[in-house]
mmCIF file of C-alpha atoms in Angstrom:
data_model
loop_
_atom_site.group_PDB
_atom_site.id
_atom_site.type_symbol
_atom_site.label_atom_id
_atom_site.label_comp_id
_atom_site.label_asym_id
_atom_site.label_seq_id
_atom_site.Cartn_x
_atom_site.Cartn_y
_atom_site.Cartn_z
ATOM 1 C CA UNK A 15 117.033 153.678 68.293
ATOM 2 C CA UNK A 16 119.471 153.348 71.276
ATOM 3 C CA UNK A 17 117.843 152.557 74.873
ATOM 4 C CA UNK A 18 120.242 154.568 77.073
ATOM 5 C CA UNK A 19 117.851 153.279 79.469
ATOM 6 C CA UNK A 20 119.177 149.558 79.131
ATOM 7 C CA UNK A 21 122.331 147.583 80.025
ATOM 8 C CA UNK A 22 125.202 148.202 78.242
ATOM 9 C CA UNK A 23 127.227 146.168 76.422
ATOM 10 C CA UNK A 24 130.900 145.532 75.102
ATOM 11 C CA UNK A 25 131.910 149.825 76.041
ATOM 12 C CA UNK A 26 134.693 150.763 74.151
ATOM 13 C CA UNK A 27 136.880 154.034 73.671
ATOM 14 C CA UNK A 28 138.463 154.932 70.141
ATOM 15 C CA UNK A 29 140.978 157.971 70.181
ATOM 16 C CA UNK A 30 141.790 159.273 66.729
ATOM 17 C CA UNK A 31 143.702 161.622 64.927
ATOM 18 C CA UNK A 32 142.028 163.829 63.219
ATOM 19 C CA UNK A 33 144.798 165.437 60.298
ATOM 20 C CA UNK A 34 144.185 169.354 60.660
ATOM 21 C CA UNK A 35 144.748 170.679 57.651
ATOM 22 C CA UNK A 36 142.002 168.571 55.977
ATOM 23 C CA UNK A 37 139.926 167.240 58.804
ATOM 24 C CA UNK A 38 140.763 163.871 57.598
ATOM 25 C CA UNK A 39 140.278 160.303 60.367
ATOM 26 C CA UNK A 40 143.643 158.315 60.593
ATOM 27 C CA UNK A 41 145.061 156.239 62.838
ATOM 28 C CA UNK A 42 143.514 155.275 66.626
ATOM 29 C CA UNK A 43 145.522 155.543 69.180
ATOM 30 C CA UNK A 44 145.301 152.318 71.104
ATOM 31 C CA UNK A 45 147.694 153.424 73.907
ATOM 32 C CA UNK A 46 145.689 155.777 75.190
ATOM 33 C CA UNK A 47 144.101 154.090 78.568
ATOM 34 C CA UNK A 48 141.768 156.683 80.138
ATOM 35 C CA UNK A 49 140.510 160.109 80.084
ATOM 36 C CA UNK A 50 137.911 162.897 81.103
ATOM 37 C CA UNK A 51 136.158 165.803 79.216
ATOM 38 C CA UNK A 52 134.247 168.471 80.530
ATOM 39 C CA UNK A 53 131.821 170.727 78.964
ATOM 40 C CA UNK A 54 131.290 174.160 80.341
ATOM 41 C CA UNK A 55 128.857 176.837 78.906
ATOM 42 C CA UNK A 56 130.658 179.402 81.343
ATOM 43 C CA UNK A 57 133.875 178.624 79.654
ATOM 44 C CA UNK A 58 135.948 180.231 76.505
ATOM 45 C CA UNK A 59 136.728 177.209 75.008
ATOM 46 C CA UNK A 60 133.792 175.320 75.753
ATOM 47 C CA UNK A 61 135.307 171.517 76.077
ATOM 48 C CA UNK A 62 138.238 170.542 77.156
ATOM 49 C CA UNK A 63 139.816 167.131 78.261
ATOM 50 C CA UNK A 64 142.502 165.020 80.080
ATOM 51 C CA UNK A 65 143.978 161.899 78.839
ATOM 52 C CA UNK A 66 146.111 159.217 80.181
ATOM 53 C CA UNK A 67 148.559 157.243 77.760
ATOM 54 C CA UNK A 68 150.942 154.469 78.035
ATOM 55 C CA UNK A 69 153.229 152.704 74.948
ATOM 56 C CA UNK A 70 156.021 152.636 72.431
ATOM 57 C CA UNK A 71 154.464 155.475 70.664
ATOM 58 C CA UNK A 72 153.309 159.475 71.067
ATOM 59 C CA UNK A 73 150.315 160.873 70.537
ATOM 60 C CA UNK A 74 150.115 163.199 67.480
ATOM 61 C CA UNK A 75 150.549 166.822 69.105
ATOM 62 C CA UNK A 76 150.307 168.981 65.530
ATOM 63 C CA UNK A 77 146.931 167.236 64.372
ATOM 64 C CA UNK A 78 143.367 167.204 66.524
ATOM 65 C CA UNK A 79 142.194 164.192 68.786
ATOM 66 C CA UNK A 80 139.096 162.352 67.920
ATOM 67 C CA UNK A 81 137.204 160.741 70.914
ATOM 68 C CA UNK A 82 134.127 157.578 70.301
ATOM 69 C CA UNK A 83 132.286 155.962 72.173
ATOM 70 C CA UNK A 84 130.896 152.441 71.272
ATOM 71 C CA UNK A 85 128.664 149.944 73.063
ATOM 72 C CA UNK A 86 125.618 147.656 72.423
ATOM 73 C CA UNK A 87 122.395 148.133 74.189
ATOM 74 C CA UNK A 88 120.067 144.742 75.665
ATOM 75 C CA UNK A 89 118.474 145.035 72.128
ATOM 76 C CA UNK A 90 121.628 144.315 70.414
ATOM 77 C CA UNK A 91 121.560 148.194 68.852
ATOM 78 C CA UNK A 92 125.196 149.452 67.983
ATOM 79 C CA UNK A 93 126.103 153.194 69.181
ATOM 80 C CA UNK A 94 128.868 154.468 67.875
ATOM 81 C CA UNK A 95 129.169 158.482 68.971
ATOM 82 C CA UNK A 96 131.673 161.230 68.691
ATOM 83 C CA UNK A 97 132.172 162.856 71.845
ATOM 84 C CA UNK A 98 134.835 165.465 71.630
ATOM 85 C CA UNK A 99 137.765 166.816 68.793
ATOM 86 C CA UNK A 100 140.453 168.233 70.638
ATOM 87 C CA UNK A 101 143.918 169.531 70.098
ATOM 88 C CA UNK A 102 146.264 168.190 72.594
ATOM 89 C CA UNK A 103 149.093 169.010 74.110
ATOM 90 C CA UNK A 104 151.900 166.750 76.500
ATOM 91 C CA UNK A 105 150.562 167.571 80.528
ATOM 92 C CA UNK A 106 153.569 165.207 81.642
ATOM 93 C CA UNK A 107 155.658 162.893 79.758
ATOM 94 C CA UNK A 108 158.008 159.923 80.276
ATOM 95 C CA UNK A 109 159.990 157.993 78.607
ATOM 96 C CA UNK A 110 161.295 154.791 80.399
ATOM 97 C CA UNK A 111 163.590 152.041 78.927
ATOM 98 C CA UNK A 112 162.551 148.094 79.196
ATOM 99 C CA UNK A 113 163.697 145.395 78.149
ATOM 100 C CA UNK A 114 161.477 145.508 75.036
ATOM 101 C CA UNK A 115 162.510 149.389 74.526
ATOM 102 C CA UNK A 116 161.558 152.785 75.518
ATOM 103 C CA UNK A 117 158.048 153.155 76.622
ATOM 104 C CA UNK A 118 156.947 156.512 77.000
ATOM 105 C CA UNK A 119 153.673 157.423 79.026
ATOM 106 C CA UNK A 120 152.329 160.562 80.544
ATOM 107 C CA UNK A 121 149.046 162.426 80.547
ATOM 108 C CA UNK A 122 147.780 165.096 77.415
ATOM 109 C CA UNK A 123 145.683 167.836 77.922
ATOM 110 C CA UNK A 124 143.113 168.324 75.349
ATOM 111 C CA UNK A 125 141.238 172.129 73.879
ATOM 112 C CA UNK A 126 138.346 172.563 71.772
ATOM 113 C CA UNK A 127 138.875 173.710 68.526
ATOM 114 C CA UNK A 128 138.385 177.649 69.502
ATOM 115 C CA UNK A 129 141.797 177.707 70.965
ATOM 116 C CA UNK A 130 142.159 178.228 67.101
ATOM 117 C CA UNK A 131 139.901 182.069 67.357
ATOM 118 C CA UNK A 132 141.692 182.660 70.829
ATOM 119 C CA UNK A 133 145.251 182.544 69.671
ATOM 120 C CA UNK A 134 144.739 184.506 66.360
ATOM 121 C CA UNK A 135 145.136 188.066 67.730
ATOM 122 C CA UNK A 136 144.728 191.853 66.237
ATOM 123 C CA UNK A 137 147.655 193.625 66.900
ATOM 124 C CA UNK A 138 146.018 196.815 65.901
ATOM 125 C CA UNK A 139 143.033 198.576 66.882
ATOM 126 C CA UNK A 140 139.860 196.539 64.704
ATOM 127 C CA UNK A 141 136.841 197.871 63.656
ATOM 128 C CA UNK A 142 133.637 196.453 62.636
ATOM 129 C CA UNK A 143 131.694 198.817 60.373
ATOM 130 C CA UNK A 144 128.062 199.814 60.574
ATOM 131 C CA UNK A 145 125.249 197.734 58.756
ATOM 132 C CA UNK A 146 128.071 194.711 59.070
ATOM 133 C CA UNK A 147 125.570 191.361 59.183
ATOM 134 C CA UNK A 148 126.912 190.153 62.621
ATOM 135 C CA UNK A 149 126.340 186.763 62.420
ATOM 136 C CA UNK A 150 128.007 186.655 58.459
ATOM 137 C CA UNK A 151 130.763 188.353 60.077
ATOM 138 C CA UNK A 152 131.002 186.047 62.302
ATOM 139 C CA UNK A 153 131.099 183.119 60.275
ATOM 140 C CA UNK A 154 133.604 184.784 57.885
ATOM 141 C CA UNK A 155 136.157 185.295 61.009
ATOM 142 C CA UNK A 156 135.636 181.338 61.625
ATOM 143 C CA UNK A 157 136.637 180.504 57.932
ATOM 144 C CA UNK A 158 139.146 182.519 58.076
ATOM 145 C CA UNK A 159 141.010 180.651 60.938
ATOM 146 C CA UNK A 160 140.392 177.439 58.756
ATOM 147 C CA UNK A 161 137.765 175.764 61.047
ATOM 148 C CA UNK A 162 134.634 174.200 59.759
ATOM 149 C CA UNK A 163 131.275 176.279 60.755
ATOM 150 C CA UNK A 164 127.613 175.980 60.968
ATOM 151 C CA UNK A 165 124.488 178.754 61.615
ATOM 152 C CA UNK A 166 121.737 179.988 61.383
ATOM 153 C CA UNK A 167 121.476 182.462 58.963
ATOM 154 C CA UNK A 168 120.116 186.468 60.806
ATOM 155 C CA UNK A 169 119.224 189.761 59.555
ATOM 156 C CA UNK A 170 120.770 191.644 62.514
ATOM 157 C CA UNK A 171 123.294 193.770 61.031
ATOM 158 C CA UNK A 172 125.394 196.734 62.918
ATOM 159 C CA UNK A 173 123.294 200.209 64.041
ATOM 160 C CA UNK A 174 126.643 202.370 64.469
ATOM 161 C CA UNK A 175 130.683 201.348 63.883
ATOM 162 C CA UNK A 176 132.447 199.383 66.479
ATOM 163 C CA UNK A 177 136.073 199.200 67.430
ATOM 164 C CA UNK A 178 137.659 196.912 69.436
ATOM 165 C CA UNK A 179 141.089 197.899 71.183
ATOM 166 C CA UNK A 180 144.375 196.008 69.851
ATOM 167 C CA UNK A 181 145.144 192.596 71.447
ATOM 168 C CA UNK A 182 141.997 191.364 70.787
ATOM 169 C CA UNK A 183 141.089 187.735 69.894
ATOM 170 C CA UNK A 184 138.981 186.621 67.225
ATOM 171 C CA UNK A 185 137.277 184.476 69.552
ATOM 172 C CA UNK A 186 136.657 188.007 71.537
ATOM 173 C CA UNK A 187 135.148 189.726 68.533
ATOM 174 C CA UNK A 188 133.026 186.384 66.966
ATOM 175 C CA UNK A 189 131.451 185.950 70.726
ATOM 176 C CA UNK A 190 130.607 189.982 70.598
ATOM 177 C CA UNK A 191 128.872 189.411 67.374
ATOM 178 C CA UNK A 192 126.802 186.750 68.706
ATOM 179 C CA UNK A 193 125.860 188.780 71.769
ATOM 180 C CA UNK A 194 125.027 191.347 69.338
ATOM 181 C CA UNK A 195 122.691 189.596 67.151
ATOM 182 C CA UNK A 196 120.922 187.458 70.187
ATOM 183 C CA UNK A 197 122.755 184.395 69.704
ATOM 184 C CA UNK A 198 124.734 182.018 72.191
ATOM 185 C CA UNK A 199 128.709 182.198 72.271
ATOM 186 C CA UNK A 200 130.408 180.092 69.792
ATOM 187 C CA UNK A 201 130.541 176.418 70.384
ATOM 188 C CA UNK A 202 131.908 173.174 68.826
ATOM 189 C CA UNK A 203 130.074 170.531 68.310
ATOM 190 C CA UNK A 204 131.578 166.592 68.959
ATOM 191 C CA UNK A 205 133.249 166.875 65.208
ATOM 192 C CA UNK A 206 134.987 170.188 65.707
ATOM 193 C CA UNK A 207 132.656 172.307 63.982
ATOM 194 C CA UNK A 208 131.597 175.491 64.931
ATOM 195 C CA UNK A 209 128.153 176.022 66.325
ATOM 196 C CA UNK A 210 126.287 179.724 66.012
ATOM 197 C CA UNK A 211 122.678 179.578 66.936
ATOM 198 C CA UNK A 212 120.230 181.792 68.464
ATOM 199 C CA UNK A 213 119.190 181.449 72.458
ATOM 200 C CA UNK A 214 115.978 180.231 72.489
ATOM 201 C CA UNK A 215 113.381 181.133 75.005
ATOM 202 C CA UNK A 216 112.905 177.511 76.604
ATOM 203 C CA UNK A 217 109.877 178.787 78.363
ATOM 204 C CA UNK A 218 107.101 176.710 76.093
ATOM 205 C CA UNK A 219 109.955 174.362 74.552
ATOM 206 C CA UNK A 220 109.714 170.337 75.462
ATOM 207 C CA UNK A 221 112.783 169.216 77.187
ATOM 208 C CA UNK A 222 115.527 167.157 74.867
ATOM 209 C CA UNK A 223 116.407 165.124 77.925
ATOM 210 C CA UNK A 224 114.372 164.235 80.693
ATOM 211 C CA UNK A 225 115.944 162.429 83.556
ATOM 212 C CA UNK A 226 113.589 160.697 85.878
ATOM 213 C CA UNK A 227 114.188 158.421 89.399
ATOM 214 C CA UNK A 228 111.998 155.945 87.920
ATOM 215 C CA UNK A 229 112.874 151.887 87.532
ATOM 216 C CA UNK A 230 114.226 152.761 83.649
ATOM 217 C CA UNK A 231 116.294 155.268 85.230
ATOM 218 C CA UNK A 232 120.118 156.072 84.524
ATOM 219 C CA UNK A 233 120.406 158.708 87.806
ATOM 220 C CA UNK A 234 122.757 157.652 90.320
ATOM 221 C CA UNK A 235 120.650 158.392 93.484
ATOM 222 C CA UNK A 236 121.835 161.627 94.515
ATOM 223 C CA UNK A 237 121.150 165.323 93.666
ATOM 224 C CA UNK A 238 122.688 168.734 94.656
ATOM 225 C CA UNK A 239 120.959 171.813 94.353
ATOM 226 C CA UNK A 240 122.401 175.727 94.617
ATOM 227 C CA UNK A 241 121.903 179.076 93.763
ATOM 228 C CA UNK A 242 123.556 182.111 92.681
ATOM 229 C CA UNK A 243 121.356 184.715 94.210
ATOM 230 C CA UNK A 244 123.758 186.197 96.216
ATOM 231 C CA UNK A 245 125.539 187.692 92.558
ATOM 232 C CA UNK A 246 122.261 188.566 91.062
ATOM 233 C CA UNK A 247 122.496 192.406 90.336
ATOM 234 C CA UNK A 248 119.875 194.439 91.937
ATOM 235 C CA UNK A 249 121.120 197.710 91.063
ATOM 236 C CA UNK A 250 122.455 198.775 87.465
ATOM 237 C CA UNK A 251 124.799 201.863 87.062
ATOM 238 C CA UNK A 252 125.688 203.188 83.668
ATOM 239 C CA UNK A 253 128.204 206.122 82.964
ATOM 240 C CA UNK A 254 128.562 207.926 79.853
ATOM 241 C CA UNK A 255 131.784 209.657 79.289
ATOM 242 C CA UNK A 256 133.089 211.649 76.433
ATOM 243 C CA UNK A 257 134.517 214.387 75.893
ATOM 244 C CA UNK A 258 131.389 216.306 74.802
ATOM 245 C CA UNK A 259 129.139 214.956 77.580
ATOM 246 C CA UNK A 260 128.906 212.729 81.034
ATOM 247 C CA UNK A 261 126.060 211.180 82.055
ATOM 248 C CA UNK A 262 125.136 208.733 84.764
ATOM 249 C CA UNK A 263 121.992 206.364 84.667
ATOM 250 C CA UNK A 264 120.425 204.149 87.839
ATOM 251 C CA UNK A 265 117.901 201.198 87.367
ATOM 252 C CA UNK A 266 117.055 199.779 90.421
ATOM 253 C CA UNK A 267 115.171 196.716 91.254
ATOM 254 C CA UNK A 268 111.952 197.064 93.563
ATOM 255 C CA UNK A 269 110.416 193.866 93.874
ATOM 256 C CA UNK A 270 110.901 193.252 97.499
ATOM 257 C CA UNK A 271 109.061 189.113 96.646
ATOM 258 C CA UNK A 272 112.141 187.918 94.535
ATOM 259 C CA UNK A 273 114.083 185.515 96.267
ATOM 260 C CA UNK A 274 117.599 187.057 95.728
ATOM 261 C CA UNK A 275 116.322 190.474 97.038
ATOM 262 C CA UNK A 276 114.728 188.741 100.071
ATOM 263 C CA UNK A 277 117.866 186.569 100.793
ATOM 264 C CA UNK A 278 120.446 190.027 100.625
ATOM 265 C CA UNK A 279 117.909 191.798 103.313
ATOM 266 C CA UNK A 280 118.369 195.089 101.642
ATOM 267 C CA UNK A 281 121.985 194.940 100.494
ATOM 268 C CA UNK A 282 122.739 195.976 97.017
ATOM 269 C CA UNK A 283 124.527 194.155 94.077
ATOM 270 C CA UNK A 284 125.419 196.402 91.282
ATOM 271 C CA UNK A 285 126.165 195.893 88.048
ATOM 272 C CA UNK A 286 128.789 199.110 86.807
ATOM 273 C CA UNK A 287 129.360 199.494 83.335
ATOM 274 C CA UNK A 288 130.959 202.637 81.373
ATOM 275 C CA UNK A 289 130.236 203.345 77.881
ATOM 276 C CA UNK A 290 130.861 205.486 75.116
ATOM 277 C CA UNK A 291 128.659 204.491 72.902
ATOM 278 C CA UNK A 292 124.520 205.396 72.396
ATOM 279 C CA UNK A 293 122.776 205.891 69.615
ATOM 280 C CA UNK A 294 122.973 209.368 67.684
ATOM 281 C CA UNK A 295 119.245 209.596 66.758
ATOM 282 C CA UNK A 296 117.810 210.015 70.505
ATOM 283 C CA UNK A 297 118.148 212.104 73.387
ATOM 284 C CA UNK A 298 121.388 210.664 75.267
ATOM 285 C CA UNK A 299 120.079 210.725 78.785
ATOM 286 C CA UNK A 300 116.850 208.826 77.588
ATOM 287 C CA UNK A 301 118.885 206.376 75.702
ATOM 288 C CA UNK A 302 121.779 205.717 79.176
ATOM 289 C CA UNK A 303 118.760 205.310 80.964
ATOM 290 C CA UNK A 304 116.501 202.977 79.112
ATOM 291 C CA UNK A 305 119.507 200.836 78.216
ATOM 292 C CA UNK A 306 120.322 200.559 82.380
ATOM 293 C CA UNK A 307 116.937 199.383 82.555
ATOM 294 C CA UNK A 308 117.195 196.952 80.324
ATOM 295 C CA UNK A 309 120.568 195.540 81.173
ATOM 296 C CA UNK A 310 118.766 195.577 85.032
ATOM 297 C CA UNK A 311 115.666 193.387 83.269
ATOM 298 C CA UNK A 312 118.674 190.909 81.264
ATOM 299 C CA UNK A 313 121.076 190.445 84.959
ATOM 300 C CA UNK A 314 118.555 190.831 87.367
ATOM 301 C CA UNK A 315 117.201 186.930 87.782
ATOM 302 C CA UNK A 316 117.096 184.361 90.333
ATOM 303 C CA UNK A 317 119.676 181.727 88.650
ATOM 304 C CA UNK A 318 119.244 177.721 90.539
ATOM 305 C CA UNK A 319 121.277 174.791 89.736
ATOM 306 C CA UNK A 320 120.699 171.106 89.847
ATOM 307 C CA UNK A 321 123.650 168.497 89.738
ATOM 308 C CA UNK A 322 122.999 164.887 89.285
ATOM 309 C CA UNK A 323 125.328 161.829 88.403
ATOM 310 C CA UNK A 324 124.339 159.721 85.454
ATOM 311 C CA UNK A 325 125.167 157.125 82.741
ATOM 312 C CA UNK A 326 126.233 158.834 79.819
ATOM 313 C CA UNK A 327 123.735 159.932 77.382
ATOM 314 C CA UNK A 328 124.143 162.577 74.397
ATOM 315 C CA UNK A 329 123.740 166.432 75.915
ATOM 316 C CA UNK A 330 124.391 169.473 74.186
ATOM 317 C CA UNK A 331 125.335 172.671 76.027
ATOM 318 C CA UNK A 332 122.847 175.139 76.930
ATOM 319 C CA UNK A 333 120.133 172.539 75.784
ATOM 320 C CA UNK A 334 116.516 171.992 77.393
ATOM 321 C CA UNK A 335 117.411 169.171 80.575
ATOM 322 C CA UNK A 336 114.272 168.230 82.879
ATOM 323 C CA UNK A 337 114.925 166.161 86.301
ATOM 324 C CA UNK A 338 111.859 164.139 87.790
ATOM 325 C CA UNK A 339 113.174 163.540 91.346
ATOM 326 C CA UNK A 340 110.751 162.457 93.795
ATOM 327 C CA UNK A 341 108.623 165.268 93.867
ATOM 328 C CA UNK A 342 110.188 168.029 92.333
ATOM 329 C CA UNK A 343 110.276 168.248 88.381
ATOM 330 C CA UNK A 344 112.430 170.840 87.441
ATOM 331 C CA UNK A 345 113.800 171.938 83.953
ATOM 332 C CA UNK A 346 116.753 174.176 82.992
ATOM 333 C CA UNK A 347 119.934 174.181 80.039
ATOM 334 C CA UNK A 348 123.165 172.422 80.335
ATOM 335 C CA UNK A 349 125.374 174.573 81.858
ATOM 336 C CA UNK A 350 128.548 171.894 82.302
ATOM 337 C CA UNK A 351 129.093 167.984 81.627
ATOM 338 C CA UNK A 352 131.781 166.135 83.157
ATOM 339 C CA UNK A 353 131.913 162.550 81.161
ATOM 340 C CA UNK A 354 134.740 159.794 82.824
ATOM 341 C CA UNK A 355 135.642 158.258 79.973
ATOM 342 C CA UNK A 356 135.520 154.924 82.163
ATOM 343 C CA UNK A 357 133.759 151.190 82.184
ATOM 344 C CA UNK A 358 130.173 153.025 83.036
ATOM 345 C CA UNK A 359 130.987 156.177 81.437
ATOM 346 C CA UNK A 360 129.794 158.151 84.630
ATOM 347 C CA UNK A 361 128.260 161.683 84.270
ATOM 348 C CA UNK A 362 128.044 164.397 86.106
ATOM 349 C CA UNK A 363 125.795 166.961 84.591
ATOM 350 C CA UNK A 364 124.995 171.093 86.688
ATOM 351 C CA UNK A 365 121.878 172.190 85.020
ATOM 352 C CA UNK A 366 120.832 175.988 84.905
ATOM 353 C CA UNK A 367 117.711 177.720 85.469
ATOM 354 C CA UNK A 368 117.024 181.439 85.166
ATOM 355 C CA UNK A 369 113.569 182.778 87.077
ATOM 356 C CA UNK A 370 112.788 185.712 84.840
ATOM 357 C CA UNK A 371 109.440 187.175 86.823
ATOM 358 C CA UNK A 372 108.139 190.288 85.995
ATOM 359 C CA UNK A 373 109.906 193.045 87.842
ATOM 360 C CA UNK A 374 109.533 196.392 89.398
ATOM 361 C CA UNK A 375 112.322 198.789 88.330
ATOM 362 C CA UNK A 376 112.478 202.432 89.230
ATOM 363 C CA UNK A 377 115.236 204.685 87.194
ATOM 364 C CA UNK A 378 116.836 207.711 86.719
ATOM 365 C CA UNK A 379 119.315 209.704 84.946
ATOM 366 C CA UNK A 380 121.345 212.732 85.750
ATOM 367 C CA UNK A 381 123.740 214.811 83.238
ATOM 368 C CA UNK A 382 126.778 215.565 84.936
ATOM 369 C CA UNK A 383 128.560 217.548 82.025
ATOM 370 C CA UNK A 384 127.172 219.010 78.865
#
């Protein structure tokens, strides 16, 4: 087993092309110097990257861009890790002439895979029909773009039809499936393949990392902690409006000891949202107003984030991350990773927490037109 916890030894960077037709390893690409790659949950295409290159050859722009990372721990272990397959694309480029030739250099910018499910576009209004299993659906869209998938197979299928305006992306309608059946947006793992899994409730889970400010640790001796309470949605207006009916639906949030409401003094945040869309089989007003409240109960937490620097060590997004510092032992997922692919490979990694107490909520509902 590796000992992220020891010196490391002999780093080294490998950068190769990846053939996309058949997900086949070629050549490296030796001439590329330095780079970066960020992982953000908050973002579409999940990872991205920035790469620095220098030489009598180019980069590879119609194929994907493998990225390892290799060094030997104080107990002579060997890691060898994948830690990104991007397609890239020329940021800047320049081509000088030397005595020896023309060099070109210049910097690439690198996209997951999903760039893939955001390009690919309906040009027509798309519909997903009722009792549709969202997840398979999901996973058929994937295939269908020619990228490699894996999931966890779910039973939630589609209550009612649901149709998505023209000039929507794949990537749109795969992520809407996943939000549909519980599960977090689509991700790619290191190789390029496509990740669907279910959120998990993290609340009795053991932490896959713990990072602690102990004489083993790999923390650069600083942290950086924030909040986003002043975004958190206190109030939750819904409108329903057809032509045969509009409705309006309030769920507000009463419990004056939450940290958010205490740090607004009063002021509201409100979620809006119209619809056109509730169930046929219940009473419309009941069904606008018990789906404000729970929208209210899914928006309305306290969200906290920690920041530390570190050496590099395997994360996955939206993973379980605990921090031991001093004191305070706190525990959230991965919201982003910034790795500098660099001697030291320094990290940079914001961790998430949600505070979902128990809440208050008052509501209401009022028919406007029948």
């Amino acid at each position: 087993m590796i000992d992220y916890t020891s010196n490391r030894h002999n780093e080294t960077y490998t950068y190769k092309r990846v053939a996309w037709d058949n997900w086949v390893e070629h050549e490296s690409y030796p001439y590329i110097t330095e780079g970066s790659l960020e992982l953000a949950a908050d973002s579409d295409l999940k990872v991205t990257g920035s790469f620095t290159f220098e030489g009598s050859e180019l980069p590879n722009t119609a194929d994907l861009l493998r990225v390892y990372y290799d060094f030997d721990d104080d107990n002579g272990e060997h890691a060898h890790i994948a830690l990104a397959t991007l397609f890239i694309a020329y940021a800047e480029l320049e081509h000088v002439d030397t005595v020896l030739g023309i060099k070109s250099k210049g910097t690439l910018d690198g996209s997951s895979v999903l760039k893939v499910l955001q390009h690919k576009i309906y040009g027509a209004p798309f519909t997903v029909t009722a009792n549709t299993n969202a997840i398979y659906k999901a996973v058929t869209l994937i295939k269908e773009c020619g990228l490699n998938v894996e999931y966890t197979p779910d039973i939630t299928v589609l209550a009612a039809d649901h149709t998505f305006d023209s000039g929507v992306t794949y990537l749109d309608i795969i992520n809407w499936l996943c939000d549909t059946a519980g599960y977090t947006p689509a991700t790619p793992d290191a190789y390029g393949t496509v990740q669907l899994q279910p959120y998990t409730d993290t609340i009795n889970q053991s932490a896959a990392v713990t990072f602690k400010n102990d004489d083993n640790s790999i923390m650069y001796p600083e942290l950086n902690v924030a909040n986003d309470w002043a975004n958190t949605p206190n109030v939750v207006r819904l409108l329903y409006n057809t032509d045969q009916a509009c409705i309006s639906a309030e769920a507000r949030n009463e419990s004056g000891s939450r940290a958010s409401l205490d740090a607004r003094g009063g002021r509201e945040q409100t979620y809006y949202e119209e619809t056109s869309e509730l169930p046929d089989n219940a009473a419309k007003i009941t069904s606008l107003v018990d789906l404000a409240e729970s929208k209210l109960r899914e928006l309305s937490c306290d969200i906290e984030y920690v920041t530390i620097s570190h050496a590099y060590r395997p994360l996955t997004l939206y993973e379980l991350v605990q921090v031991n510092y001093s004191n305070m032992t706190w525990s959230g997922t991965l919201d982003t990773l910034s790795i500098s692919l660099t001697p030291a490979t320094k990290c940079q990694s914001k961790i998430k927490r949600e505070l979902y107490d128990n809440i208050l909520v008052t509501k209401s509902g009022q028919i406007l037109r029948s």
